[in-house]
Amino acid sequence: MDRLTNTVRPYAWGSTTAIPHLIGAEPTSEPQAEMWMGAHPGAPSRTERGPLDKVIAADPTGQLGEAAAEKFGPRLPFLLKLLAAGAPLSLQVHPDLRQAQDGYAREEAAGVPISAPHRNYKDANHKPELICALTDFDGLCGFRAPEEAARLLEGLGVDSLKPYVDLLRAHPEEAALREVLTAVLSADHDEMERTVTDATAAAQRIGGAYEPYAGIAHHYPGDPGVIAAMLLNHVRLQPGEALFLGAGVPHAYLNGLGVEIMANSDNVLRCGLTPKHVDVPELLRIVRFEATDPGVLRPEASPGGEEVYDTPIDEFRLSRYVRPEGAAAQDLTAGTPQILLCTAGSVRAGELTLAPGQSAFVPAGEKVEVSGTGTIFRATVVA
């Protein structure tokens, strides 16, 4: 078993306080957005044996187990994170596996450098993800029903939004959502900036259901993503609740601290709320234009005190153990690779004591018992 030393990414949208408060450190005034735990080549966790990606590459079957190595190849198929949003992340979608493979091959054949700012596909993998709230957590997830979106836009009383309201009411669901998102992202820049400015003033004045969008506009004034965001469901997670984001579902995280797990990929198509590249034609090809319920997940109790967040994919499986004082030790030995992350209290995993924000990698088949009082998240795969 390896104690992990992890990289914190200082993205501009990151909270300056959430991760320091969790780990008991003094804030530095710099944003601390994501702590990465895993073997992603962009920032692999470090162990006494070396970087985790190199440790796994040297002995994939021994570290991952025969079943996982055969199913996913010689790499850890998930990336675990602490995510601390102090400002909205970009409005985005992720491709499915076939779309990612085709897009990656297409850009490779065209000679687009991996580091190019206009490159859409950094790898040939999909990027389903799950976010589990550690604090109150605000996000946007999936399209509202067109009539609901029409009422929200109409309620602002902004004349330049009326064409979008009319489109939402004039067509069946898929066509209505497609046409409005296309119109918003393709509008004249100056005209859209005026529309967003007027909509922001109205949202600030009205408040209530408009408060999240006024907050978004505060960080991204004039951005067409502010209007696009109003097409989506606003969700507030309570601690312990989660969201699963599948392929083609537009989403954005707005504020809060959570545990995030995803397939090991960097593929993102952006819709707005970002200074980065927005490829509108490719985005429109990837988005699933259907109204959805956000589907808030609550953990399902399993034998042995494990609480599982059920998802429809195999690259990751996230669960947690909330251990009261005096609880008996629990055997977490598994035939698959695991990352254990403590988020509260003090938990002993094998020979390691984990405080909040500390984590360990457990190779497949290695015996590990967990004891102590606190909360520990367990990330593994379905193999």
Coordinates of N, CA and C in Angstrom, one line a residue, residues 255-347:
N255 N -20.3 26.1 -7.4 CA -19.8 26.5 -6.1 C -19.8 25.3 -5.1
G256 N -18.8 25.1 -4.4 CA -18.8 24.0 -3.3 C -17.6 23.1 -3.4
L257 N -17.5 22.2 -2.4 CA -16.4 21.2 -2.3 C -17.0 19.8 -2.5
G258 N -16.3 19.0 -3.3 CA -16.8 17.7 -3.5 C -15.7 16.7 -3.8
V259 N -16.0 15.4 -3.8 CA -15.2 14.4 -4.3 C -15.6 14.0 -5.7
E260 N -14.7 14.1 -6.6 CA -15.1 13.8 -8.0 C -14.3 12.6 -8.5
I261 N -14.9 11.8 -9.3 CA -14.3 10.7 -9.9 C -14.7 10.6 -11.4
M262 N -13.8 10.3 -12.3 CA -14.1 10.3 -13.7 C -13.2 9.2 -14.4
A263 N -13.6 8.9 -15.6 CA -12.7 8.1 -16.5 C -11.5 8.9 -16.8
N264 N -10.4 8.3 -17.0 CA -9.1 8.9 -17.2 C -9.0 9.6 -18.6
S265 N -9.6 10.8 -18.7 CA -9.6 11.5 -20.0 C -9.6 13.0 -19.8
D266 N -9.2 13.8 -20.8 CA -9.2 15.2 -20.8 C -10.2 15.8 -21.8
N267 N -11.1 15.0 -22.4 CA -11.9 15.5 -23.5 C -13.1 16.3 -23.0
V268 N -13.1 17.6 -23.4 CA -14.1 18.5 -23.0 C -14.5 19.4 -24.2
L269 N -15.8 19.5 -24.5 CA -16.3 20.4 -25.5 C -17.1 21.5 -24.7
R270 N -16.6 22.8 -24.8 CA -17.1 23.9 -24.0 C -18.3 24.6 -24.7
C271 N -19.3 25.1 -23.9 CA -20.4 25.8 -24.4 C -20.4 27.3 -24.0
G272 N -19.5 27.7 -23.1 CA -19.5 29.1 -22.6 C -18.9 29.1 -21.2
L273 N -18.9 30.3 -20.7 CA -18.4 30.6 -19.3 C -16.9 30.3 -19.3
T274 N -16.2 30.7 -20.3 CA -14.8 30.4 -20.5 C -14.1 31.3 -21.5
P275 N -12.9 31.6 -21.3 CA -12.1 32.3 -22.3 C -11.5 31.3 -23.3
K276 N -11.7 30.0 -23.1 CA -11.1 29.0 -23.9 C -11.9 28.8 -25.2
H277 N -11.3 28.0 -26.1 CA -11.9 27.7 -27.4 C -13.3 27.1 -27.3
V278 N -14.3 27.6 -28.0 CA -15.6 27.0 -28.1 C -15.8 26.6 -29.6
D279 N -15.8 25.3 -29.9 CA -16.0 24.8 -31.2 C -17.5 24.5 -31.4
V280 N -18.3 25.5 -31.9 CA -19.8 25.4 -31.9 C -20.2 24.2 -32.7
P281 N -19.8 24.0 -34.0 CA -20.2 22.8 -34.7 C -20.0 21.5 -34.1
E282 N -18.8 21.3 -33.5 CA -18.5 20.0 -32.9 C -19.3 19.9 -31.6
L283 N -19.4 20.9 -30.9 CA -20.3 20.9 -29.7 C -21.7 20.4 -30.0
L284 N -22.3 21.0 -31.0 CA -23.7 20.7 -31.3 C -23.8 19.3 -31.8
R285 N -22.7 18.7 -32.3 CA -22.7 17.3 -32.7 C -22.7 16.3 -31.5
I286 N -22.1 16.8 -30.4 CA -21.9 16.0 -29.2 C -23.1 16.1 -28.2
V287 N -23.7 17.2 -28.1 CA -24.7 17.5 -27.1 C -26.0 16.6 -27.4
R288 N -26.5 16.1 -26.3 CA -27.8 15.3 -26.4 C -28.9 16.3 -26.0
F289 N -29.7 16.6 -27.0 CA -30.7 17.7 -26.9 C -32.0 17.0 -26.4
E290 N -32.1 16.8 -25.1 CA -33.2 16.2 -24.5 C -33.3 16.7 -23.0
A291 N -34.5 17.0 -22.6 CA -34.8 17.5 -21.2 C -34.6 16.3 -20.3
T292 N -33.9 16.5 -19.2 CA -33.6 15.4 -18.3 C -33.8 15.8 -16.9
D293 N -34.1 14.9 -16.0 CA -34.1 15.1 -14.6 C -32.6 15.0 -14.2
P294 N -32.1 15.9 -13.3 CA -30.7 15.8 -12.9 C -30.3 14.5 -12.3
G295 N -31.3 13.8 -11.6 CA -31.1 12.5 -11.1 C -30.1 12.5 -9.9
V296 N -30.4 13.3 -8.9 CA -29.6 13.3 -7.7 C -29.4 11.9 -7.1
L297 N -28.2 11.5 -6.9 CA -27.9 10.2 -6.3 C -27.6 10.3 -4.8
R298 N -28.2 9.3 -4.1 CA -27.9 9.1 -2.7 C -27.3 7.7 -2.6
P299 N -26.3 7.6 -1.7 CA -25.6 6.3 -1.6 C -26.5 5.1 -1.1
E300 N -26.3 4.0 -1.7 CA -27.1 2.8 -1.4 C -26.3 1.9 -0.4
A301 N -26.9 1.6 0.7 CA -26.2 0.8 1.7 C -25.9 -0.7 1.2
S302 N -24.7 -1.1 1.4 CA -24.3 -2.5 1.1 C -23.8 -3.2 2.3
P303 N -23.7 -4.5 2.3 CA -23.1 -5.2 3.4 C -21.8 -4.7 3.9
G304 N -21.5 -4.7 5.2 CA -20.3 -4.3 5.7 C -20.1 -2.8 5.9
G305 N -21.3 -2.0 5.8 CA -21.2 -0.6 6.0 C -20.8 0.2 4.8
E306 N -20.6 -0.4 3.7 CA -20.3 0.4 2.5 C -21.5 1.0 1.9
E307 N -21.4 2.3 1.5 CA -22.5 3.1 0.9 C -22.0 3.4 -0.6
V308 N -22.7 2.8 -1.6 CA -22.3 2.8 -2.9 C -23.1 3.9 -3.8
Y309 N -22.3 4.6 -4.6 CA -23.0 5.5 -5.5 C -23.0 4.8 -6.9
D310 N -24.2 4.3 -7.2 CA -24.4 3.5 -8.3 C -24.4 4.2 -9.7
T311 N -23.5 3.8 -10.6 CA -23.4 4.4 -11.9 C -23.4 3.3 -13.0
P312 N -23.7 3.7 -14.2 CA -23.8 2.7 -15.3 C -22.5 2.4 -16.0
I313 N -21.4 2.7 -15.5 CA -20.1 2.5 -16.2 C -19.2 1.7 -15.3
D314 N -18.1 1.1 -15.9 CA -17.2 0.2 -15.2 C -15.9 0.8 -14.9
E315 N -15.5 2.0 -15.5 CA -14.2 2.5 -15.3 C -14.0 3.0 -13.8
F316 N -15.1 3.3 -13.1 CA -14.9 3.6 -11.7 C -16.2 3.2 -10.9
R317 N -15.9 3.0 -9.6 CA -16.9 2.7 -8.7 C -16.6 3.5 -7.4
L318 N -17.5 4.4 -7.0 CA -17.2 5.2 -5.8 C -18.1 4.8 -4.7
S319 N -17.6 4.6 -3.5 CA -18.4 4.4 -2.3 C -17.7 5.1 -1.1
R320 N -18.5 5.0 0.0 CA -17.9 5.7 1.2 C -18.2 4.8 2.5
Y321 N -17.4 5.0 3.5 CA -17.7 4.4 4.8 C -17.7 5.5 5.8
V322 N -18.8 5.7 6.5 CA -18.9 6.6 7.6 C -18.8 5.8 8.9
R323 N -17.6 6.0 9.6 CA -17.3 5.1 10.7 C -17.5 5.8 12.0
P324 N -18.5 5.4 12.8 CA -18.7 6.0 14.1 C -17.7 5.6 15.1
E325 N -17.6 6.2 16.2 CA -16.6 5.9 17.2 C -16.9 4.5 17.8
G326 N -15.8 3.7 17.9 CA -15.9 2.3 18.4 C -16.3 1.3 17.4
A327 N -16.5 1.7 16.1 CA -16.8 0.7 15.0 C -15.7 -0.3 14.9
A328 N -16.1 -1.5 14.6 CA -15.2 -2.6 14.3 C -14.4 -2.4 13.0
A329 N -13.2 -2.9 13.0 CA -12.4 -2.8 11.7 C -13.1 -3.5 10.6
Q330 N -12.9 -2.9 9.4 CA -13.6 -3.4 8.2 C -12.5 -3.9 7.2
D331 N -12.7 -5.0 6.6 CA -11.8 -5.6 5.6 C -12.2 -5.1 4.2
L332 N -11.3 -4.3 3.6 CA -11.6 -3.7 2.3 C -10.7 -4.4 1.2
T333 N -10.2 -5.5 1.5 CA -9.4 -6.2 0.5 C -10.2 -6.5 -0.7
A334 N -9.6 -6.3 -1.9 CA -10.3 -6.5 -3.2 C -9.4 -6.9 -4.3
G335 N -9.9 -7.6 -5.3 CA -9.1 -8.0 -6.4 C -8.9 -6.9 -7.5
T336 N -9.3 -5.7 -7.2 CA -9.1 -4.6 -8.1 C -8.3 -3.5 -7.4
P337 N -7.7 -2.6 -8.1 CA -7.0 -1.5 -7.5 C -7.9 -0.5 -6.8
Q338 N -7.4 0.1 -5.7 CA -8.2 1.0 -4.9 C -7.4 2.3 -4.6
I339 N -8.1 3.4 -4.5 CA -7.6 4.6 -3.8 C -8.6 4.9 -2.7
L340 N -8.0 5.1 -1.5 CA -8.8 5.4 -0.3 C -8.5 6.8 0.1
L341 N -9.6 7.6 0.3 CA -9.4 9.0 0.6 C -10.2 9.3 1.9
C342 N -9.5 9.9 2.9 CA -10.2 10.3 4.1 C -10.7 11.7 3.9
T343 N -11.9 12.0 4.3 CA -12.5 13.4 4.2 C -12.9 13.9 5.6
A344 N -12.9 13.1 6.6 CA -13.2 13.5 8.0 C -12.7 12.6 9.0
G345 N -12.3 13.1 10.2 CA -11.8 12.3 11.3 C -10.4 11.8 11.1
S346 N -10.1 10.6 11.6 CA -8.8 10.0 11.5 C -9.1 8.5 11.2
V347 N -8.6 8.0 10.1 CA -8.9 6.6 9.7 C -7.6 5.9 9.4

